[in-house]
CSV table of C-alpha atoms in Angstrom, one decimal:
chain,number,residue,atom,x,y,z
A,1,UNK,CA,50.9,18.6,-33.2
A,2,UNK,CA,51.2,21.8,-31.3
A,3,UNK,CA,49.8,25.0,-32.5
A,4,UNK,CA,51.2,28.3,-31.5
A,5,UNK,CA,49.8,31.3,-31.3
A,6,UNK,CA,50.0,34.5,-33.7
A,7,UNK,CA,53.5,35.8,-33.6
A,8,UNK,CA,53.3,38.7,-35.9
A,9,UNK,CA,55.2,42.2,-35.0
A,10,UNK,CA,55.5,45.5,-36.5
A,11,UNK,CA,58.6,46.3,-37.1
A,12,UNK,CA,62.2,44.5,-38.3
A,13,UNK,CA,60.2,41.1,-38.8
A,14,UNK,CA,59.6,38.9,-41.8
A,15,UNK,CA,59.5,41.0,-44.9
A,16,UNK,CA,60.3,44.1,-42.9
A,17,UNK,CA,63.6,42.8,-42.1
A,18,UNK,CA,65.0,44.1,-45.3
A,19,UNK,CA,63.0,47.0,-46.1
A,20,UNK,CA,64.2,50.7,-46.2
A,21,UNK,CA,63.5,53.9,-47.8
A,22,UNK,CA,65.2,57.0,-49.2
A,23,UNK,CA,67.3,55.4,-51.8
A,24,UNK,CA,67.7,57.7,-54.7
A,25,UNK,CA,71.3,58.1,-53.9
A,26,UNK,CA,71.9,54.4,-53.3
A,27,UNK,CA,71.9,52.6,-50.0
A,28,UNK,CA,74.6,55.0,-48.2
A,29,UNK,CA,71.8,57.9,-47.6
A,30,UNK,CA,68.8,55.3,-46.7
A,31,UNK,CA,66.9,54.4,-43.7
A,32,UNK,CA,65.8,51.4,-42.0
A,33,UNK,CA,62.0,50.7,-42.1
A,34,UNK,CA,59.7,47.5,-41.5
A,35,UNK,CA,56.4,45.8,-41.5
A,36,UNK,CA,53.6,47.9,-39.9
A,37,UNK,CA,49.8,47.5,-39.4
A,38,UNK,CA,46.8,49.1,-38.4
A,39,UNK,CA,43.0,48.4,-38.2
A,40,UNK,CA,39.7,50.6,-37.3
A,41,UNK,CA,36.3,49.3,-36.5
A,42,UNK,CA,33.1,51.2,-37.3
A,43,UNK,CA,30.0,49.3,-35.8
A,44,UNK,CA,30.4,45.9,-37.1
A,45,UNK,CA,32.8,46.7,-40.0
A,46,UNK,CA,36.6,46.0,-39.6
A,47,UNK,CA,39.3,47.0,-41.8
A,48,UNK,CA,43.1,46.7,-41.4
A,49,UNK,CA,46.2,46.8,-43.4
A,50,UNK,CA,49.8,45.3,-43.4
A,51,UNK,CA,52.3,47.0,-45.0
A,52,UNK,CA,55.9,46.4,-45.9
A,53,UNK,CA,57.5,49.6,-46.4
A,54,UNK,CA,60.4,49.5,-48.9
A,55,UNK,CA,60.3,52.4,-51.2
A,56,UNK,CA,62.6,54.7,-53.2
A,57,UNK,CA,60.9,57.7,-52.0
A,58,UNK,CA,60.5,59.5,-48.8
A,59,UNK,CA,57.8,59.2,-45.8
A,60,UNK,CA,55.5,61.9,-44.6
A,61,UNK,CA,52.9,61.8,-41.9
A,62,UNK,CA,50.0,61.8,-43.7
A,63,UNK,CA,48.1,64.0,-41.4
A,64,UNK,CA,50.8,66.5,-40.4
A,65,UNK,CA,52.8,66.7,-43.8
A,66,UNK,CA,56.2,66.1,-42.0
A,67,UNK,CA,58.8,64.3,-43.3
A,68,UNK,CA,59.6,61.4,-41.1
A,69,UNK,CA,61.8,59.3,-43.0
A,70,UNK,CA,63.8,58.8,-46.2
A,71,UNK,CA,66.8,60.5,-47.6
A,72,UNK,CA,69.4,61.4,-45.2
A,73,UNK,CA,71.4,64.5,-45.3
A,74,UNK,CA,75.2,64.1,-46.0
A,75,UNK,CA,76.1,63.9,-42.4
A,76,UNK,CA,73.0,61.5,-41.8
A,77,UNK,CA,71.6,63.3,-39.0
A,78,UNK,CA,68.8,64.7,-40.7
A,79,UNK,CA,66.3,64.4,-43.8
A,80,UNK,CA,66.4,66.0,-47.2
A,81,UNK,CA,63.9,65.8,-50.0
A,82,UNK,CA,64.2,63.1,-52.6
A,83,UNK,CA,62.3,65.2,-55.0
A,84,UNK,CA,64.5,68.3,-54.7
A,85,UNK,CA,67.7,65.9,-55.4
A,86,UNK,CA,65.7,64.6,-58.5
A,87,UNK,CA,64.6,67.9,-59.7
A,88,UNK,CA,68.4,69.1,-59.7
A,89,UNK,CA,68.8,67.4,-63.3
A,90,UNK,CA,66.2,66.7,-65.7
A,91,UNK,CA,68.4,64.3,-67.6
A,92,UNK,CA,67.3,60.7,-67.8
A,93,UNK,CA,68.7,58.5,-65.3
A,94,UNK,CA,69.9,55.2,-66.0
A,95,UNK,CA,70.4,52.3,-63.4
A,96,UNK,CA,68.5,53.8,-60.6
A,97,UNK,CA,68.4,52.0,-57.5
A,98,UNK,CA,65.5,49.4,-57.9
A,99,UNK,CA,65.1,47.3,-55.1
A,100,UNK,CA,62.0,49.0,-54.0
A,101,UNK,CA,58.6,47.3,-53.7
A,102,UNK,CA,55.9,48.6,-50.9
A,103,UNK,CA,53.4,46.0,-50.3
A,104,UNK,CA,50.4,46.3,-48.5
A,105,UNK,CA,47.3,43.7,-48.0
A,106,UNK,CA,44.0,45.2,-46.8
A,107,UNK,CA,41.5,43.1,-45.0
A,108,UNK,CA,38.2,43.6,-44.1
A,109,UNK,CA,34.9,41.8,-42.6
A,110,UNK,CA,32.6,43.3,-45.3
A,111,UNK,CA,31.2,41.2,-47.8
A,112,UNK,CA,32.7,42.0,-51.5
A,113,UNK,CA,33.0,40.6,-54.9
A,114,UNK,CA,36.4,40.4,-56.6
A,115,UNK,CA,35.8,43.4,-58.9
A,116,UNK,CA,34.9,45.3,-55.7
A,117,UNK,CA,37.9,44.3,-53.8
A,118,UNK,CA,39.7,45.6,-57.1
A,119,UNK,CA,38.5,49.2,-56.2
A,120,UNK,CA,39.1,49.2,-52.7
A,121,UNK,CA,42.6,48.0,-53.3
A,122,UNK,CA,42.9,50.6,-56.2
A,123,UNK,CA,41.3,53.5,-53.4
A,124,UNK,CA,44.2,52.1,-50.6
A,125,UNK,CA,46.6,53.2,-53.2
A,126,UNK,CA,45.6,56.9,-52.2
A,127,UNK,CA,47.1,56.2,-48.7
A,128,UNK,CA,50.6,55.3,-50.3
A,129,UNK,CA,50.2,58.5,-52.4
A,130,UNK,CA,49.6,60.6,-48.9
A,131,UNK,CA,52.3,59.0,-47.2
A,132,UNK,CA,55.4,58.5,-50.1
A,133,UNK,CA,57.0,61.1,-52.0
A,134,UNK,CA,57.6,59.9,-55.0
A,135,UNK,CA,55.7,57.0,-55.2
A,136,UNK,CA,54.9,54.5,-57.9
A,137,UNK,CA,57.8,55.5,-59.8
A,138,UNK,CA,59.5,53.1,-62.7
A,139,UNK,CA,62.0,52.0,-59.7
A,140,UNK,CA,59.0,51.0,-57.3
A,141,UNK,CA,56.9,48.2,-57.8
A,142,UNK,CA,54.3,49.1,-55.0
A,143,UNK,CA,51.3,46.8,-54.7
A,144,UNK,CA,48.1,46.7,-52.6
A,145,UNK,CA,45.8,43.6,-52.3
A,146,UNK,CA,42.3,43.6,-50.9
A,147,UNK,CA,40.8,40.4,-49.0
A,148,UNK,CA,37.2,40.0,-47.5
A,149,UNK,CA,36.9,37.3,-44.8
A,150,UNK,CA,33.5,38.5,-43.7
A,151,UNK,CA,29.8,38.9,-44.4
A,152,UNK,CA,29.2,42.5,-43.0
A,153,UNK,CA,27.1,44.6,-45.5
A,154,UNK,CA,29.0,47.8,-45.8
A,155,UNK,CA,29.4,50.6,-48.5
A,156,UNK,CA,32.3,50.0,-50.9
A,157,UNK,CA,33.2,53.7,-50.9
A,158,UNK,CA,33.4,53.9,-47.4
A,159,UNK,CA,35.5,50.9,-47.2
A,160,UNK,CA,37.9,52.0,-49.8
A,161,UNK,CA,38.4,55.4,-48.2
A,162,UNK,CA,39.1,53.6,-44.6
A,163,UNK,CA,41.3,51.3,-46.4
A,164,UNK,CA,43.7,54.6,-47.7
A,165,UNK,CA,43.7,55.7,-44.1
A,166,UNK,CA,44.6,52.5,-42.5
A,167,UNK,CA,47.3,52.0,-45.3
A,168,UNK,CA,48.7,55.5,-44.3
A,169,UNK,CA,48.6,54.3,-40.6
A,170,UNK,CA,50.2,51.3,-41.2
A,171,UNK,CA,53.0,53.1,-43.4
A,172,UNK,CA,53.8,55.4,-40.3
A,173,UNK,CA,54.1,52.3,-38.1
A,174,UNK,CA,56.5,50.6,-40.4
A,175,UNK,CA,58.6,53.7,-39.9
A,176,UNK,CA,58.2,53.9,-36.1
A,177,UNK,CA,58.4,50.3,-35.1
A,178,UNK,CA,61.8,49.7,-37.1
A,179,UNK,CA,65.0,49.5,-35.3
A,180,UNK,CA,68.4,50.2,-37.1
A,181,UNK,CA,70.0,47.5,-38.8
A,182,UNK,CA,72.7,46.6,-41.5
A,183,UNK,CA,74.4,50.1,-40.7
A,184,UNK,CA,70.7,51.9,-41.6
A,185,UNK,CA,69.7,54.2,-39.1
A,186,UNK,CA,65.7,54.3,-38.0
A,187,UNK,CA,63.7,57.1,-37.4
A,188,UNK,CA,64.3,56.6,-33.4
A,189,UNK,CA,68.0,57.2,-34.3
A,190,UNK,CA,67.1,60.7,-35.8
A,191,UNK,CA,64.6,61.8,-32.8
A,192,UNK,CA,61.6,61.2,-35.1
């Protein structure tokens, strides 16, 4: 049996093939996204995230607040706000586009118990909240999992806080590494 080296890539690969965002008005005004990853190291501590970005809402650069992907304008040359579109009417909406689930896994070489990893995964959701608006709607199935693959001693709160940051960065890579597909433009098509 011949083993091959790692073949992971950010962008339109694996689960990222079907990922898109900005779907409040359906797929006609959605954008293509994909899978993205990011990692940091602080001393011996390593922490990374892989995110499949498939959200109802818009995507923002968590450091600048700039919208970088999401709900397209009528002419599909720019971006508009999902929240503004939703706020135009307060009436209950039936049949929202529900094919949305942003998934992430946070991996660290720090040694944590199951309950500590659950807390870290919960803190990592802050990364989605910094990057996606709206997020965690009834039309989204957002989930983050945290796993420990080492025995480095590290502070749980530090790792949870870094988890949020690497998730935010992985979200951005999900946007910037995606290429247009299936009639959906990518951020590069808009000059982002």
